[in-house]
XYZ file of C-alpha atoms in Angstrom:
335
model
C -10.538 -0.498 -5.518
C -9.200 2.418 -7.789
C -7.615 5.189 -6.138
C -9.116 8.647 -5.999
C -6.659 10.175 -8.444
C -7.451 7.936 -11.271
C -11.015 9.511 -11.495
C -11.894 12.339 -13.814
C -14.141 15.057 -12.202
C -15.299 18.423 -13.445
C -12.980 20.999 -15.108
C -10.331 18.236 -15.368
C -8.680 19.748 -18.329
C -7.092 22.187 -15.814
C -8.178 21.100 -12.397
C -6.488 17.769 -11.430
C -7.695 17.477 -7.896
C -9.407 19.145 -4.842
C -8.355 18.825 -1.202
C -9.991 20.044 2.088
C -7.892 19.759 5.161
C -8.881 20.681 8.740
C -6.213 20.996 11.607
C -7.630 20.108 15.062
C -6.090 19.814 18.560
C -7.617 18.239 21.682
C -7.634 20.791 24.528
C -6.448 18.517 27.155
C -3.254 17.711 25.560
C -0.174 20.010 24.528
C 0.653 20.272 20.843
C 2.629 17.413 19.347
C 5.791 19.288 19.569
C 5.493 19.235 23.367
C 4.668 15.492 23.623
C 7.300 12.666 23.748
C 6.925 9.631 21.629
C 5.210 7.522 24.325
C 2.504 10.366 24.909
C 1.897 10.762 21.054
C 1.514 6.933 20.528
C -0.996 6.911 23.474
C -2.958 9.844 21.998
C -2.980 8.310 18.537
C -4.663 5.260 20.115
C -7.202 7.316 21.699
C -8.181 9.120 18.403
C -8.112 5.811 16.571
C -10.574 4.266 19.022
C -12.978 7.326 18.558
C -12.714 7.427 14.815
C -13.156 3.704 14.206
C -16.291 3.522 16.609
C -18.517 4.615 13.752
C -16.273 3.694 10.702
C -18.561 4.657 7.910
C -15.629 5.241 5.557
C -13.691 1.936 6.090
C -10.822 3.723 7.632
C -7.895 1.674 8.677
C -5.060 2.509 11.221
C -1.496 2.584 10.180
C 1.419 3.492 12.373
C 4.050 5.395 10.319
C 6.888 3.330 11.921
C 5.646 0.079 10.067
C 6.228 1.717 6.726
C 9.558 1.617 4.749
C 10.895 5.168 3.944
C 10.050 4.796 0.367
C 6.526 3.715 1.130
C 5.860 6.921 3.142
C 7.552 9.065 0.553
C 5.339 7.481 -2.109
C 2.376 8.469 -0.079
C 3.688 12.081 -0.046
C 4.169 12.005 -3.785
C 0.517 10.896 -4.235
C -0.576 13.891 -2.008
C -1.987 11.559 0.610
C 0.159 12.888 3.295
C 2.496 15.691 3.659
C 6.208 15.444 2.879
C 6.900 16.523 6.484
C 4.648 13.873 7.958
C 6.439 11.200 5.715
C 9.897 12.438 6.808
C 9.594 11.321 10.507
C 7.676 8.258 11.849
C 8.393 9.053 15.501
C 5.039 8.785 17.315
C 2.997 9.228 14.253
C 0.158 7.337 12.705
C -2.600 7.728 10.179
C -6.294 6.665 9.443
C -6.754 5.972 5.726
C -9.765 4.973 3.531
C -9.309 2.080 0.974
C -9.044 4.414 -2.047
C -6.978 6.968 -0.135
C -9.191 9.827 -0.658
C -9.563 10.302 3.047
C -6.404 10.376 5.423
C -6.240 11.643 9.006
C -2.675 12.284 9.943
C -2.208 11.964 13.714
C 0.516 14.018 15.589
C 1.829 15.807 12.626
C 1.971 19.577 13.261
C -1.375 19.208 15.011
C -2.974 16.326 16.989
C -5.409 15.829 13.779
C -4.847 16.720 10.331
C -8.006 15.600 8.548
C -7.873 15.527 4.685
C -10.260 14.731 1.962
C -9.353 14.506 -1.666
C -11.327 14.378 -4.822
C -10.472 14.257 -8.599
C -11.262 17.330 -10.493
C -13.004 20.412 -9.298
C -15.091 19.290 -6.240
C -14.823 21.633 -3.293
C -18.385 21.148 -2.167
C -18.254 17.507 -2.279
C -14.884 17.207 -0.463
C -15.901 19.735 2.170
C -19.142 17.896 2.806
C -17.158 14.733 3.640
C -14.506 16.448 5.649
C -17.041 18.447 7.659
C -19.191 15.268 8.516
C -15.972 13.463 9.800
C -14.853 16.670 11.645
C -18.266 16.870 13.307
C -18.174 13.317 14.349
C -14.675 13.804 16.006
C -15.793 16.925 17.610
C -18.606 15.173 19.438
C -16.079 12.790 20.884
C -13.243 15.218 21.831
C -13.031 18.763 23.261
C -11.220 20.437 20.600
C -9.017 23.473 21.467
C -11.181 26.395 20.475
C -11.345 30.130 21.573
C -14.680 32.015 21.324
C -12.938 34.997 19.752
C -10.122 33.281 17.597
C -11.506 29.992 16.600
C -9.672 26.823 16.518
C -6.287 26.791 18.121
C -3.414 25.344 16.079
C 0.323 25.005 16.627
C 1.085 27.272 13.603
C -0.625 30.734 13.779
C -1.285 30.776 10.227
C -4.015 28.092 10.617
C -5.801 29.827 13.563
C -9.506 30.334 12.999
C -11.163 27.847 10.862
C -8.121 25.587 10.752
C -9.101 24.822 7.218
C -6.917 24.764 4.057
C -8.966 24.366 0.931
C -6.843 23.827 -2.313
C -6.942 22.785 -5.938
C -4.145 21.334 -7.953
C -3.867 23.115 -11.424
C -2.115 22.239 -14.563
C -1.213 25.604 -16.073
C 1.219 24.801 -18.997
C 0.170 27.842 -21.072
C 0.322 30.344 -18.439
C 3.695 28.851 -17.442
C 4.958 29.222 -20.936
C 3.686 32.894 -21.462
C 4.923 34.073 -18.145
C 1.363 34.724 -16.777
C 2.067 32.846 -13.677
C 4.338 35.488 -11.858
C 1.430 38.019 -12.633
C -1.055 35.546 -11.035
C 0.890 35.001 -7.826
C 0.886 38.718 -7.042
C -2.869 38.993 -8.035
C -4.207 36.134 -5.961
C -2.200 37.070 -2.918
C -4.347 40.254 -2.747
C -7.446 38.049 -2.761
C -6.466 35.967 0.270
C -5.035 32.846 -1.855
C -1.678 31.641 -2.560
C -0.129 29.776 -5.459
C 2.691 27.260 -4.780
C 4.291 24.331 -6.325
C 2.545 20.916 -6.488
C 3.763 19.913 -2.990
C 2.952 22.966 -1.229
C 5.206 25.643 0.426
C 8.768 25.755 -0.912
C 8.084 23.306 -3.704
C 8.731 23.840 -7.334
C 5.902 23.634 -10.102
C 7.235 20.413 -11.757
C 5.440 19.598 -14.852
C 3.620 22.956 -14.743
C 1.654 21.776 -11.566
C 0.498 24.433 -9.152
C -1.515 24.335 -5.806
C -3.951 27.334 -5.316
C -5.278 27.505 -1.688
C -6.696 29.798 0.740
C -4.129 31.831 2.803
C -6.579 33.446 5.246
C -8.130 31.193 7.998
C -8.721 33.993 10.640
C -11.791 36.156 10.479
C -13.409 34.332 7.645
C -15.945 31.463 7.652
C -15.106 28.148 5.999
C -17.873 28.575 3.354
C -16.542 32.035 2.495
C -13.067 30.867 2.021
C -14.327 28.024 -0.237
C -16.586 30.319 -2.267
C -13.615 32.791 -2.724
C -11.500 29.767 -3.928
C -14.108 28.540 -6.303
C -14.338 31.993 -7.985
C -10.657 32.500 -8.431
C -10.154 28.863 -9.748
C -12.804 29.270 -12.395
C -11.220 32.503 -13.497
C -7.838 30.779 -13.712
C -9.358 27.997 -15.658
C -10.848 30.552 -18.329
C -7.405 32.315 -18.474
C -5.570 29.041 -19.008
C -7.809 27.786 -21.591
C -7.708 31.200 -23.660
C -3.867 30.927 -23.357
C -3.994 27.392 -24.635
C -6.243 28.313 -27.540
C -3.836 31.048 -28.556
C -0.679 29.112 -28.121
C -2.005 25.988 -30.015
C -2.449 28.258 -33.166
C 1.346 28.188 -33.413
C 3.050 25.269 -35.241
C 5.932 25.626 -32.673
C 3.674 24.720 -29.770
C 2.086 21.916 -31.850
C 5.637 20.660 -32.649
C 6.628 20.774 -28.942
C 3.720 18.672 -27.982
C 4.267 16.024 -30.734
C 7.973 15.930 -29.981
C 7.239 15.332 -26.213
C 4.918 12.602 -27.320
C 7.589 10.922 -29.436
C 10.189 11.173 -26.668
C 8.034 9.590 -24.068
C 6.866 6.937 -26.512
C 10.360 5.706 -27.571
C 12.773 6.799 -24.622
C 14.768 3.780 -22.896
C 15.554 6.144 -19.921
C 13.483 8.869 -18.250
C 14.593 11.058 -15.351
C 11.834 12.465 -13.198
C 12.390 15.890 -14.476
C 12.466 15.032 -18.117
C 9.364 12.888 -17.758
C 7.285 15.495 -15.998
C 8.355 18.297 -18.374
C 7.391 16.108 -21.397
C 4.252 14.706 -19.651
C 2.968 18.193 -19.202
C 3.001 18.786 -22.965
C 1.473 15.428 -23.515
C -1.438 16.376 -21.130
C -1.853 19.504 -23.034
C -2.085 17.586 -26.318
C -4.530 15.125 -24.791
C -7.000 17.724 -23.470
C -6.839 19.723 -26.693
C -7.433 16.591 -28.922
C -4.030 16.770 -30.590
C -2.969 13.530 -29.230
C -4.670 10.144 -28.932
C -3.930 9.702 -25.364
C -6.751 9.435 -22.839
C -6.398 11.869 -19.979
C -6.812 9.118 -17.384
C -3.778 7.497 -18.747
C -1.727 10.764 -18.336
C -2.922 11.198 -14.819
C -2.168 7.658 -13.792
C 1.416 8.064 -15.190
C 1.869 11.364 -13.592
C 0.959 9.871 -10.155
C 2.414 6.471 -10.395
C 5.778 7.188 -11.845
C 7.310 9.384 -9.243
C 10.560 8.166 -7.627
C 9.492 6.753 -4.369
C 6.180 5.306 -5.916
C 8.256 3.321 -8.405
C 10.437 2.083 -5.545
C 7.211 1.105 -3.549
C 6.013 -0.842 -6.537
C 9.218 -2.705 -6.796
C 9.304 -3.296 -2.985
C 12.862 -1.963 -2.752
C 14.812 1.213 -3.183
C 15.895 1.090 -6.925
C 19.179 2.708 -8.178
C 18.437 5.934 -10.081
C 19.291 4.341 -13.482
C 17.149 1.312 -12.900
C 14.352 3.505 -11.726
C 14.568 5.673 -14.847
C 14.615 2.428 -16.921
C 11.347 1.138 -15.314
C 9.804 4.540 -15.764
C 10.546 4.630 -19.490
C 9.389 1.086 -19.967
C 6.013 1.818 -18.199
C 5.464 4.953 -20.277
C 6.148 3.121 -23.579
C 3.730 0.306 -22.638
C 1.104 2.884 -21.777
C 1.457 4.748 -24.849
C 1.331 1.670 -27.358
């Protein structure tokens, strides 16, 4: 079965993917930080049995301790789990669907971190699935909830709806013309935040940015999603206008073709060099300047991150060997 990120989706010239995430805790248990490994493992088993009792989405249960470090890191690179969740297997587990579009992280920061991913711009679709699973779990557990505040979470920034809705955006033109710094200030006034591709504290490698709701308290889930929808469409329009203007320049077109040539012929590619040039090739693909299918670009972007290359090889490769394998795969894909 193909993975969720290989699909296309709406607005996919700018919007790579959509994510809805719910944070939930079971009222009868302390937060995970207050549980020992034995208690977390027992709680994971209880949640697993409840989730799999009506397993509509084909979820399978995986204890994080059964994965090699590079396998967990690869899942974080593919945005299936959080980097923090991948970094510590102690008393942690997950429920994951065959195409990896649904993942329920157990005993991360909260007892349950339910995540649904979709390719392209698909907030309503992702929310519908996440809400259905959330309702099913809610019918089996007494979620920690306050009538005034809403859902109770370990981190106060998630109190209320406990929902984070986000879209992954490719913004090469706004990055190049300096528009990103202005956008960061603007969207923060609208209850949203722009971060690097892997969330808080991460860099925007390859001109990839995550736009998400910042406010979870005093706002409904639907209102937060509608706000994110509106701002996302405005950013898409701004990025397209900036691209059209920049592509009038021979310098931009030259940069796109140089990036394509480098990726097509390089024998060694570091992650940074690969992502910088792939960003330009993606720009060339969506603008019709290059004969590279967008699907190919997206697959390369996801599958050639460091830990994912290691996972495919089944071992941790030395950096130089990993750079060689990356370049080889790119050359073969661009033939």
